[in-house]
Coordinates of C-alpha atoms in Angstrom, one line a residue:
Chain N
M1 CA 0.0 -0.1 0.0
K2 CA 2.8 2.5 0.9
K3 CA 4.9 1.4 -1.9
L4 CA 2.0 1.7 -4.4
R5 CA 1.5 5.4 -3.1
A6 CA 4.9 6.2 -3.6
R7 CA 5.1 4.8 -6.9
I8 CA 2.0 7.1 -7.7
N9 CA 3.9 10.1 -6.6
T10 CA 6.9 9.2 -8.7
V11 CA 4.4 9.2 -11.6
I12 CA 2.5 12.6 -10.3
G13 CA 6.3 14.1 -10.2
I14 CA 6.9 13.1 -13.8
V15 CA 3.9 14.8 -15.1
L16 CA 4.7 17.8 -13.1
V17 CA 8.2 17.8 -14.5
A18 CA 6.9 17.4 -18.0
I19 CA 4.8 20.5 -17.5
M20 CA 7.2 22.5 -16.2
L21 CA 9.9 21.5 -18.7
F22 CA 7.7 21.8 -21.6
P23 CA 9.0 25.0 -23.0
I24 CA 12.3 23.5 -22.9
Y25 CA 11.3 20.4 -25.0
W26 CA 9.3 22.7 -27.2
M27 CA 12.7 24.6 -28.1
I28 CA 14.4 21.3 -28.9
N29 CA 11.4 19.9 -30.8
V30 CA 11.4 23.0 -33.0
S31 CA 15.3 23.0 -33.4
L32 CA 14.9 19.6 -34.9
T33 CA 12.1 20.4 -37.2
K34 CA 12.4 21.4 -41.0
R35 CA 12.2 24.9 -41.5
E36 CA 8.6 24.5 -43.7
S37 CA 6.9 22.3 -41.1
I38 CA 7.9 24.7 -38.0
R39 CA 4.7 26.3 -38.4
L40 CA 2.5 23.1 -38.2
G41 CA 3.5 22.9 -34.6
N42 CA 3.9 19.1 -34.4
L43 CA 4.3 17.4 -30.9
I44 CA 7.3 15.6 -32.1
P45 CA 9.7 16.4 -34.7
L46 CA 8.1 14.3 -37.7
D47 CA 10.2 16.4 -40.6
F48 CA 13.5 15.6 -38.5
T49 CA 16.6 17.6 -39.7
F50 CA 19.8 18.7 -38.1
A51 CA 20.4 21.4 -40.5
H52 CA 19.5 24.1 -38.0
Y53 CA 22.5 23.3 -35.8
G54 CA 24.5 23.3 -38.9
T55 CA 23.6 27.0 -39.4
V56 CA 24.5 27.5 -35.6
F57 CA 28.1 26.1 -35.8
S58 CA 28.8 28.0 -39.0
Q59 CA 27.5 31.6 -37.7
Q60 CA 27.3 31.2 -33.8
M61 CA 30.8 29.7 -33.0
P62 CA 32.5 33.2 -32.3
Y63 CA 29.8 34.2 -29.7
L64 CA 30.1 31.0 -27.9
G65 CA 33.9 31.2 -28.1
T66 CA 33.5 34.7 -26.6
S67 CA 30.8 33.6 -23.9
L68 CA 33.4 30.8 -22.9
I69 CA 36.2 33.2 -22.2
I70 CA 33.9 35.6 -20.5
G71 CA 32.8 33.1 -18.1
F72 CA 36.2 31.9 -17.1
G73 CA 37.3 35.5 -16.8
T74 CA 34.4 36.2 -14.4
I75 CA 35.3 33.0 -12.4
V76 CA 39.2 33.8 -12.3
L77 CA 38.2 37.4 -11.1
T78 CA 35.7 36.5 -8.6
L79 CA 37.7 33.9 -7.0
L80 CA 40.6 36.1 -6.8
I81 CA 38.7 38.8 -4.8
A82 CA 36.2 36.9 -3.0
A83 CA 38.7 34.2 -1.5
P84 CA 41.0 36.4 0.5
A85 CA 38.4 38.6 1.4
G86 CA 36.1 35.8 2.7
Y87 CA 39.7 34.6 4.9
A88 CA 39.8 38.2 6.0
L89 CA 36.3 38.7 7.1
S90 CA 36.2 35.5 9.1
K91 CA 39.6 35.1 10.8
F92 CA 40.7 38.5 11.5
T93 CA 39.4 41.0 13.7
L94 CA 38.6 44.1 11.4
P95 CA 37.0 47.0 12.3
G96 CA 34.1 47.7 9.8
S97 CA 33.6 44.1 8.8
R98 CA 30.3 43.9 9.8
T99 CA 29.5 46.9 7.8
I100 CA 31.3 45.4 5.0
Q101 CA 29.2 42.2 5.2
F102 CA 26.1 44.4 5.5
L103 CA 27.1 46.3 2.2
L104 CA 27.3 42.8 0.5
I105 CA 24.0 41.9 1.1
V106 CA 22.9 45.6 0.2
A107 CA 24.9 45.3 -3.1
Q108 CA 23.0 42.2 -4.1
M109 CA 20.0 44.3 -4.2
V110 CA 21.1 46.8 -6.5
P111 CA 18.8 46.8 -9.9
A112 CA 21.3 45.6 -12.7
V113 CA 19.7 48.4 -15.0
V114 CA 21.1 50.8 -12.5
M115 CA 24.7 49.3 -12.7
S116 CA 24.6 49.3 -16.4
L117 CA 23.7 52.9 -16.9
G118 CA 26.6 53.7 -14.4
F119 CA 28.8 51.4 -16.0
Y120 CA 27.8 52.6 -19.5
S121 CA 28.9 56.1 -18.6
L122 CA 31.8 55.1 -17.0
Y123 CA 33.2 53.1 -19.9
N124 CA 32.2 55.5 -22.2
K125 CA 34.7 57.9 -20.5
L126 CA 37.4 55.2 -20.3
G127 CA 37.1 53.8 -23.8
M128 CA 36.1 50.6 -22.3
L129 CA 32.6 50.0 -24.1
N130 CA 32.2 46.8 -26.3
T131 CA 35.4 45.0 -24.9
V132 CA 35.6 41.6 -23.1
P133 CA 37.5 42.7 -19.9
G134 CA 34.8 45.4 -19.6
L135 CA 32.1 43.0 -19.7
I136 CA 33.9 40.5 -17.3
L137 CA 34.4 43.1 -14.8
A138 CA 30.6 44.0 -15.0
D139 CA 29.4 40.5 -15.1
S140 CA 31.8 39.8 -11.7
T141 CA 29.8 42.3 -9.9
I142 CA 27.0 39.8 -9.9
A143 CA 28.8 37.1 -8.6
V144 CA 31.3 38.8 -6.1
P145 CA 29.1 39.8 -3.3
F146 CA 27.5 36.2 -3.2
A147 CA 31.1 34.7 -3.6
T148 CA 32.5 36.7 -0.6
M149 CA 29.6 35.8 1.7
L150 CA 30.0 32.3 0.9
F151 CA 33.5 31.9 1.6
T152 CA 33.2 34.0 4.7
A153 CA 30.6 31.5 5.9
F154 CA 32.5 28.5 5.1
I155 CA 36.0 29.7 6.3
T156 CA 34.6 30.6 9.7
G157 CA 33.6 27.1 10.0
I158 CA 37.3 26.1 9.8
P159 CA 38.7 25.4 13.2
S160 CA 41.1 28.1 14.3
S161 CA 43.4 25.4 16.1
L162 CA 44.3 24.3 12.5
L163 CA 45.3 27.6 11.3
E164 CA 47.2 27.9 14.6
A165 CA 49.0 24.7 14.1
A166 CA 50.3 25.9 10.9
A167 CA 51.3 29.2 12.4
L168 CA 53.2 27.1 14.9
D169 CA 55.0 25.4 11.8
G170 CA 56.2 28.9 10.9
A171 CA 53.6 29.4 8.0
S172 CA 53.0 33.1 7.5
Y173 CA 49.4 34.4 7.0
W174 CA 49.7 34.0 3.1
R175 CA 51.0 30.7 3.7
T176 CA 48.4 29.6 6.1
F177 CA 45.9 30.7 3.4
R178 CA 47.4 29.5 0.6
S179 CA 48.2 25.9 2.0
V180 CA 45.7 25.3 4.6
V181 CA 42.6 27.7 4.1
L182 CA 42.4 27.5 0.2
P183 CA 42.7 23.6 -0.1
M184 CA 39.9 23.3 2.7
S185 CA 37.5 25.6 0.6
R186 CA 37.6 23.7 -2.3
N187 CA 33.9 22.9 -2.5
S188 CA 33.3 26.7 -2.0
A189 CA 35.5 27.6 -4.8
I190 CA 33.5 25.0 -7.1
T191 CA 30.2 26.1 -5.9
V192 CA 31.2 30.0 -6.5
S193 CA 33.0 29.1 -9.9
L194 CA 29.6 27.4 -10.8
F195 CA 27.5 30.3 -10.2
A196 CA 29.9 32.8 -11.6
F197 CA 30.1 31.1 -14.8
L198 CA 26.1 30.4 -15.4
W199 CA 25.6 34.0 -14.4
S200 CA 27.9 35.4 -16.7
W201 CA 27.1 32.9 -19.2
S202 CA 23.5 34.0 -19.0
D203 CA 23.9 37.7 -18.5
F204 CA 21.9 39.9 -20.7
I205 CA 21.6 43.3 -19.6
F206 CA 25.5 44.2 -19.3
A207 CA 25.7 42.5 -22.5
S208 CA 23.0 44.3 -24.4
T209 CA 24.3 47.7 -22.9
L210 CA 28.2 47.6 -22.7
N211 CA 28.8 45.2 -25.5
R212 CA 26.4 46.1 -28.2
E213 CA 28.7 46.8 -31.2
G214 CA 31.5 44.4 -30.0
G215 CA 31.2 42.3 -33.3
N216 CA 32.3 38.7 -32.8
L217 CA 33.6 39.8 -29.4
R218 CA 29.9 39.9 -28.0
P219 CA 28.7 36.7 -26.2
I220 CA 25.8 34.5 -27.3
T221 CA 23.0 36.1 -25.4
M222 CA 23.6 38.9 -27.9
G223 CA 24.2 36.2 -31.0
I224 CA 20.6 35.0 -30.0
Y225 CA 19.1 38.3 -29.5
N226 CA 20.3 39.7 -32.9
Y227 CA 18.4 36.4 -34.4
I228 CA 15.2 37.5 -33.0
G229 CA 15.7 41.2 -34.0
A230 CA 16.3 40.1 -37.6
Q231 CA 13.4 40.9 -39.6
N232 CA 13.1 37.5 -41.4
Q233 CA 12.6 35.4 -38.0
E234 CA 14.3 32.0 -38.8
W235 CA 12.9 30.0 -35.7
G236 CA 14.8 27.0 -36.4
P237 CA 18.4 28.1 -36.2
I238 CA 16.9 30.5 -33.0
M239 CA 15.9 27.5 -31.2
A240 CA 18.8 25.5 -32.3
T241 CA 21.0 28.5 -30.7
A242 CA 19.0 28.4 -27.8
V243 CA 19.6 24.7 -27.3
V244 CA 23.7 25.1 -27.8
A245 CA 23.4 28.0 -25.2
S246 CA 21.8 25.6 -22.6
I247 CA 24.4 23.0 -22.8
P248 CA 26.7 24.6 -19.9
T249 CA 23.8 24.7 -17.7
A250 CA 22.7 21.1 -18.6
L251 CA 26.0 19.8 -17.9
L252 CA 26.8 21.7 -14.7
L253 CA 23.3 20.3 -13.5
I254 CA 24.1 16.6 -14.3
V255 CA 27.8 16.9 -13.1
A256 CA 27.4 19.1 -10.4
Q257 CA 23.7 19.4 -8.8
K258 CA 25.5 18.8 -5.4
Y259 CA 27.3 21.9 -5.6
I260 CA 24.5 23.7 -7.1
A261 CA 22.2 22.6 -4.2
A262 CA 25.0 24.0 -1.6
G263 CA 24.9 27.3 -3.2
V264 CA 21.2 27.7 -3.0
T265 CA 20.9 26.4 0.6
A266 CA 23.7 28.6 1.5
G267 CA 21.3 31.7 0.5
A268 CA 22.4 31.7 -3.1
V269 CA 20.1 34.1 -4.8
K270 CA 20.0 35.1 -8.7
S271 CA 19.6 38.5 -9.4
Chain B
M1 CA 36.4 36.3 18.6
T2 CA 38.7 35.2 21.2
T3 CA 39.8 32.1 19.5
A4 CA 40.5 34.0 16.4
T5 CA 42.5 36.5 18.2
Q6 CA 44.4 34.0 19.7
H7 CA 45.1 32.2 16.5
N8 CA 46.3 35.6 15.1
A9 CA 48.6 36.1 17.8
A10 CA 50.1 32.7 17.4
L11 CA 50.9 33.7 13.8
G12 CA 52.2 36.8 14.5
A13 CA 54.4 35.3 17.2
A14 CA 55.7 32.6 14.8
Q15 CA 57.3 35.4 12.2
P16 CA 60.7 37.0 12.9
A17 CA 59.7 40.4 12.1
S18 CA 57.0 40.7 14.7
A19 CA 59.0 39.1 17.3
R20 CA 61.0 42.3 17.1
T21 CA 58.2 44.5 17.3
P22 CA 57.0 45.6 20.5
R23 CA 53.9 44.0 22.3
R24 CA 51.5 46.7 21.7
W25 CA 51.9 46.6 17.9
R26 CA 51.0 43.1 17.3
P27 CA 47.0 43.4 16.9
T28 CA 47.7 46.0 14.4
R29 CA 49.9 43.9 12.6
Q30 CA 47.3 41.3 12.5
Q31 CA 44.8 43.7 11.3
L32 CA 47.1 44.8 8.8
A33 CA 47.4 41.5 7.2
G34 CA 43.6 41.0 7.7
F35 CA 43.3 44.3 5.8
A36 CA 45.6 43.3 3.1
F37 CA 43.5 40.3 2.3
A38 CA 40.3 42.3 2.3
A39 CA 42.0 45.2 0.2
P40 CA 40.9 43.8 -3.1
L41 CA 37.3 43.4 -2.1
L42 CA 37.2 47.0 -0.8
A43 CA 38.9 48.5 -3.9
Y44 CA 36.5 46.4 -6.2
L45 CA 33.6 47.7 -3.9
I46 CA 34.6 51.2 -4.3
I47 CA 35.3 50.9 -8.2
F48 CA 32.4 48.9 -9.4
Y49 CA 29.7 49.4 -6.9
A50 CA 30.0 52.9 -5.5
A51 CA 31.5 54.9 -8.7
P52 CA 28.6 53.4 -11.0
L53 CA 26.1 54.1 -8.4
I54 CA 27.5 57.7 -7.7
Q55 CA 27.7 58.2 -11.4
N56 CA 24.0 57.0 -11.6
V57 CA 22.5 59.4 -9.0
S58 CA 24.8 62.1 -10.3
M59 CA 23.4 61.5 -13.8
S60 CA 19.6 62.1 -12.4
L61 CA 20.7 65.7 -10.9
H62 CA 22.3 66.8 -14.1
R63 CA 20.4 67.7 -17.5
F64 CA 22.3 65.2 -20.1
D65 CA 21.9 65.1 -23.8
R66 CA 23.6 63.1 -26.1
Q67 CA 26.3 65.9 -26.5
S68 CA 26.8 66.6 -23.0
F69 CA 27.0 62.8 -22.3
V70 CA 30.2 62.5 -24.6
F71 CA 31.5 66.0 -23.8
G72 CA 30.6 66.9 -20.3
G73 CA 29.2 70.0 -19.6
A74 CA 25.7 68.9 -18.3
P75 CA 24.2 71.8 -16.1
Y76 CA 23.0 70.7 -12.7
V77 CA 19.4 70.9 -12.1
G78 CA 18.8 69.7 -8.5
L79 CA 15.7 67.4 -8.3
D80 CA 14.0 69.0 -11.6
I81 CA 14.1 65.7 -13.3
F82 CA 12.7 63.6 -10.4
K83 CA 9.7 66.2 -10.5
E84 CA 9.5 65.9 -14.1
V85 CA 9.4 61.9 -14.1
I86 CA 7.1 61.3 -11.3
G87 CA 4.8 64.3 -12.5
G88 CA 4.6 62.9 -15.9
D89 CA 1.7 61.1 -17.3
K90 CA 3.1 57.9 -17.9
F91 CA 4.7 57.5 -14.3
P92 CA 1.6 56.5 -12.4
S93 CA 0.7 53.7 -14.9
I94 CA 4.1 52.5 -15.3
L95 CA 4.1 52.2 -11.3
A96 CA 0.9 50.4 -11.2
Q97 CA 2.2 47.9 -13.8
T98 CA 5.2 47.2 -12.0
A99 CA 3.3 46.6 -8.7
I100 CA 0.9 44.3 -10.5
F101 CA 4.0 42.2 -12.3
V102 CA 5.5 42.0 -8.8
V103 CA 2.7 41.0 -6.7
V104 CA 0.9 38.7 -9.1
S105 CA 4.4 37.1 -10.0
I106 CA 5.1 36.5 -6.1
V107 CA 1.8 35.4 -5.2
F108 CA 1.7 32.4 -7.8
Q109 CA 5.5 31.8 -7.4
Y110 CA 4.8 31.2 -3.8
I111 CA 1.9 29.1 -4.0
L112 CA 3.0 26.9 -6.6
G113 CA 6.4 26.7 -5.1
L114 CA 4.9 25.7 -1.7
A115 CA 2.7 23.0 -3.1
L116 CA 5.6 21.6 -4.9
A117 CA 7.6 21.9 -2.1
I118 CA 5.1 19.9 -0.1
F119 CA 4.7 17.7 -2.8
F120 CA 8.4 16.9 -2.9
H121 CA 8.9 16.8 1.1
K122 CA 7.4 13.2 0.6
N123 CA 9.4 10.1 0.2
F124 CA 9.1 8.6 -3.3
P125 CA 11.6 6.8 -6.1
L126 CA 13.4 9.5 -8.0
N127 CA 12.4 12.5 -5.6
E128 CA 15.9 14.0 -6.1
V129 CA 16.3 13.8 -9.9
L130 CA 13.0 15.2 -10.5
R131 CA 13.6 18.0 -8.0
G132 CA 16.8 18.6 -9.8
M133 CA 15.1 19.1 -13.0
F134 CA 12.9 21.7 -11.6
L135 CA 15.9 23.8 -11.3
V136 CA 16.4 24.0 -14.8
P137 CA 14.3 27.0 -15.8
W138 CA 15.9 29.0 -13.0
L139 CA 19.4 28.2 -14.2
L140 CA 18.9 28.5 -18.0
P141 CA 19.8 31.8 -19.8
V142 CA 16.7 33.9 -19.6
I143 CA 17.5 34.7 -23.6
V144 CA 17.0 31.0 -24.1
S145 CA 13.6 30.7 -22.0
G146 CA 12.4 33.9 -23.3
T147 CA 12.8 33.3 -26.9
T148 CA 11.2 30.2 -26.6
W149 CA 8.3 31.7 -24.7
Q150 CA 8.2 34.4 -27.5
W151 CA 7.5 31.6 -30.2
M152 CA 5.2 29.7 -28.1
M153 CA 3.2 32.9 -27.7
N154 CA 3.2 33.7 -31.3
P155 CA -0.8 34.3 -32.2
D156 CA -0.9 32.5 -35.6
N157 CA 1.6 29.4 -34.8
G158 CA 2.3 29.4 -31.5
V159 CA 1.9 26.1 -29.5
L160 CA -0.2 27.9 -26.6
N161 CA -2.8 29.1 -28.9
K162 CA -2.9 25.7 -30.6
L163 CA -3.4 24.0 -27.2
L164 CA -6.0 26.5 -26.6
G165 CA -7.6 26.1 -30.1
S166 CA -7.9 22.2 -29.6
V167 CA -10.2 22.7 -26.6
G168 CA -12.3 25.2 -28.6
V169 CA -10.8 28.6 -27.1
D170 CA -10.1 31.5 -29.2
P171 CA -6.5 32.3 -30.0
V172 CA -5.1 34.9 -27.6
W173 CA -2.9 37.8 -28.9
W174 CA -0.4 37.2 -26.1
L175 CA 2.2 39.8 -27.0
N176 CA 0.0 42.5 -27.9
S177 CA 0.0 45.8 -25.9
D178 CA -3.3 44.9 -23.8
N179 CA -2.2 41.7 -23.0
A180 CA 1.7 41.9 -22.7
L181 CA 1.5 42.2 -19.1
M182 CA -0.4 39.1 -18.5
S183 CA 2.0 37.1 -20.9
V184 CA 5.4 38.6 -19.4
T185 CA 3.7 37.7 -15.8
I186 CA 3.2 34.3 -16.8
A187 CA 6.5 33.7 -18.0
N188 CA 8.2 35.3 -15.0
I189 CA 6.3 33.0 -13.0
W190 CA 7.6 30.0 -14.5
L191 CA 10.9 31.5 -14.2
G192 CA 10.7 32.0 -10.2
I193 CA 8.8 28.8 -9.2
P194 CA 12.4 26.9 -8.9
F195 CA 13.5 29.6 -6.5
C196 CA 10.6 29.2 -4.2
L197 CA 10.6 25.4 -4.5
V198 CA 14.1 25.4 -3.4
I199 CA 13.8 27.9 -0.5
L200 CA 10.6 26.5 0.9
Y201 CA 11.7 22.7 0.4
S202 CA 14.7 23.5 2.7
G203 CA 12.7 25.3 5.3
L204 CA 10.0 22.2 5.4
Q205 CA 13.0 20.0 6.1
N206 CA 13.8 22.2 9.2
I207 CA 10.2 21.2 10.8
P208 CA 10.4 18.4 13.0
T209 CA 8.6 15.2 11.9
E210 CA 7.4 14.5 15.7
L211 CA 4.9 17.3 15.3
Y212 CA 3.3 15.6 12.4
E213 CA 3.2 12.4 14.4
A214 CA 1.6 13.8 17.2
A215 CA -0.9 15.8 15.2
A216 CA -1.4 12.6 13.3
L217 CA -2.2 10.6 16.7
D218 CA -4.8 13.3 17.4
G219 CA -6.6 12.7 14.2
A220 CA -5.6 15.8 12.1
G221 CA -6.1 15.4 8.5
A222 CA -3.7 16.8 5.6
W223 CA -5.1 20.4 5.6
Q224 CA -5.4 20.8 9.4
K225 CA -1.7 19.6 9.6
F226 CA -0.8 22.4 6.7
R227 CA -3.0 24.8 8.5
T228 CA -1.7 24.4 12.2
I229 CA 2.0 22.9 11.6
T230 CA 3.7 23.6 8.1
F231 CA 2.2 27.0 7.4
P232 CA 2.9 28.9 10.7
L233 CA 6.1 27.0 11.5
L234 CA 7.4 28.1 7.7
R235 CA 6.4 31.8 8.1
P236 CA 10.0 33.2 8.6
V237 CA 11.4 31.0 5.5
S238 CA 8.2 32.2 3.5
M239 CA 8.7 36.1 4.9
I240 CA 12.5 35.8 3.4
T241 CA 11.4 34.2 0.0
V242 CA 8.6 36.5 -0.4
L243 CA 10.9 39.7 0.3
L244 CA 13.9 38.1 -1.9
G245 CA 11.3 37.4 -4.6
L246 CA 10.1 41.1 -4.3
I247 CA 13.5 42.5 -4.7
Y248 CA 14.5 40.2 -7.6
T249 CA 11.1 41.0 -9.5
L250 CA 11.4 44.4 -9.2
K251 CA 14.6 44.5 -11.2
V252 CA 13.4 42.2 -13.7
V253 CA 14.6 43.6 -17.1
D254 CA 15.5 40.5 -19.4
I255 CA 12.3 38.2 -19.6
I256 CA 10.0 41.5 -20.4
W257 CA 12.6 43.0 -22.8
I258 CA 12.9 39.5 -24.7
L259 CA 9.2 39.1 -24.9
T260 CA 7.8 42.5 -25.7
M261 CA 10.4 45.2 -25.3
G262 CA 8.4 46.6 -22.7
A263 CA 5.5 47.3 -25.0
G264 CA 2.2 48.6 -24.0
T265 CA 1.2 47.2 -20.4
S266 CA 4.3 45.4 -20.0
Q267 CA 6.5 48.6 -19.3
T268 CA 8.0 48.4 -15.7
L269 CA 10.1 51.0 -13.9
A270 CA 13.0 48.7 -14.8
T271 CA 12.2 48.5 -18.2
W272 CA 11.5 51.9 -18.5
S273 CA 14.7 53.1 -17.3
Y274 CA 16.5 50.8 -19.8
S275 CA 14.5 51.8 -22.8
M276 CA 15.3 55.6 -21.9
A277 CA 18.9 55.0 -21.2
F278 CA 19.6 52.9 -24.4
G279 CA 17.1 54.6 -26.7
K280 CA 15.3 51.3 -27.6
G281 CA 11.6 50.1 -27.3
A282 CA 9.5 52.7 -26.1
S283 CA 11.8 55.5 -26.0
S284 CA 13.4 56.0 -29.3
I285 CA 15.3 59.0 -28.0
I286 CA 18.2 58.6 -25.6
R287 CA 17.2 60.2 -22.3
Y288 CA 20.1 59.4 -19.8
S289 CA 18.8 61.8 -17.1
E290 CA 15.2 60.5 -16.9
A291 CA 16.6 57.0 -17.1
S292 CA 19.0 57.6 -14.2
A293 CA 16.1 59.0 -12.3
V294 CA 13.6 56.2 -12.6
G295 CA 16.8 53.9 -11.9
T296 CA 17.4 55.9 -8.8
I297 CA 13.7 55.8 -7.8
L298 CA 14.0 51.8 -8.4
L299 CA 17.2 51.6 -6.4
V300 CA 15.4 53.4 -3.4
I301 CA 12.2 51.0 -3.4
A302 CA 14.6 48.1 -3.8
L303 CA 16.8 49.2 -0.7
V304 CA 13.8 49.9 1.4
F305 CA 12.5 46.2 0.7
G306 CA 16.1 45.1 1.1
L307 CA 16.6 46.8 4.7
V308 CA 13.3 45.0 5.9
Y309 CA 14.6 42.0 4.6
I310 CA 17.9 42.4 6.4
A311 CA 16.3 43.6 9.7
L312 CA 14.3 40.3 9.4
Q313 CA 17.1 37.9 8.9
R314 CA 18.9 39.4 11.9
K315 CA 15.9 39.1 14.2
Q316 CA 15.5 35.5 13.0
A317 CA 19.4 34.8 13.6
D318 CA 18.9 36.7 17.0
S319 CA 16.0 34.2 18.4

């Protein structure tokens, strides 16, 4: 009886997932349907084709490459700033550290449109519009406050006796950070990297404002957006590009669901 | 705090340089090291948060046009631009649309997220895998899901109208100016359900199971258990979920922009600011100052809710 009820729940769960993920199924369905049949709206790709993916790989590769560079750039920058800051905020008695933690929460609440306007005006003066480093810097603002809070929370939990032992062995602060704190914070670093990558990969506002005229140096979100903006909307290639742009998310969810869940329960919240 | 101090004193003592410095300098040295580790963050916050924010506010106090934006020399006009924006005929309707978008989104996200969280709180095979799949809409780039929704809402060939047609309902012009607000809200609810599910699910796990067992012994039904145990005990988590949802929904630009470019009823404060700043959508002329003023208003509203959130979180942490 109990087993039967559990099985029924599994079936209900599958139905719920199917409803929730229908838009994603639909995207894949359209991406695999021949151009002339897309408007028929068949529930499965009866007129099957891979041709749209050919179009994607001939037209969208540069954007995908740019997005990868920006994603990894954002990871590196975020880790470089957030990991030492997490150490400082958790294991040193600094004046004002409570204020900084307060500011980090507030920083996550600033609307991106406000940031993008400020960045636009500053980049305009500095000649940093339409550059990859400019976009990496802007994208990192989505991740740095969250990353610092995650590192701070985790490093607080590292027993101080371990750090004292390192000090007794003659390790400097820097050495303790590098050889004790960082290796122990590996999981936090993975979670932070995952989110930093996903957020910069998905970013639309900064890309569409700070990097509108960057040619091939624009990220994939702009590649898709320009496709929609084109007069004759080619839904096959658009959907195929969308599928390809979803691959990193899908991969990370399969390989690293554990870390993503950790990020969420640590108070991870997406803008 | 004492353990941290001891540890750092130990660190300091291990260093030859600090061994020679007088005793009273030790805390300073420790703080210097801590400051060095925090320095990149401090510099970062000043350059990449404070500077753009100050720039934004300053732009709303000066009257900029295309020329003065590039070459400088925009005159200071005090709060004039704020007065014009708030007194303008667009402001009341856009504020109302923003409120509808935010409130309706959150009510549905919360109710559906809670229902799903309660469902997944049961034990059944594949629970974890299915729950993981619910995260997909949240993690996908919004351009991907937004584009897909746009095609699904296509009036002539979209699958939504095909499904409605198969049960005899007339096609809906999803993305025309009258229906735009409803359509972007539907897509936004879909985007936000996973977040509510995850947070509320973790909240449910903190409710002791003994309470339910005791209630079952008293003969309480499912609805009664929800009303007397789940909902009251979930209240702190619910408040956090709703407040964070509020703050994040207020700033939404991407899903609206991708679906309608803020056309008609779907214009919110955030998309309005975006369209004026970059001369797209409803505003073909670039209006930096007005955009900054609307952005600043949005920022103030978000910060008010943000401070409520922080106060609430502090209170919960203390109790």
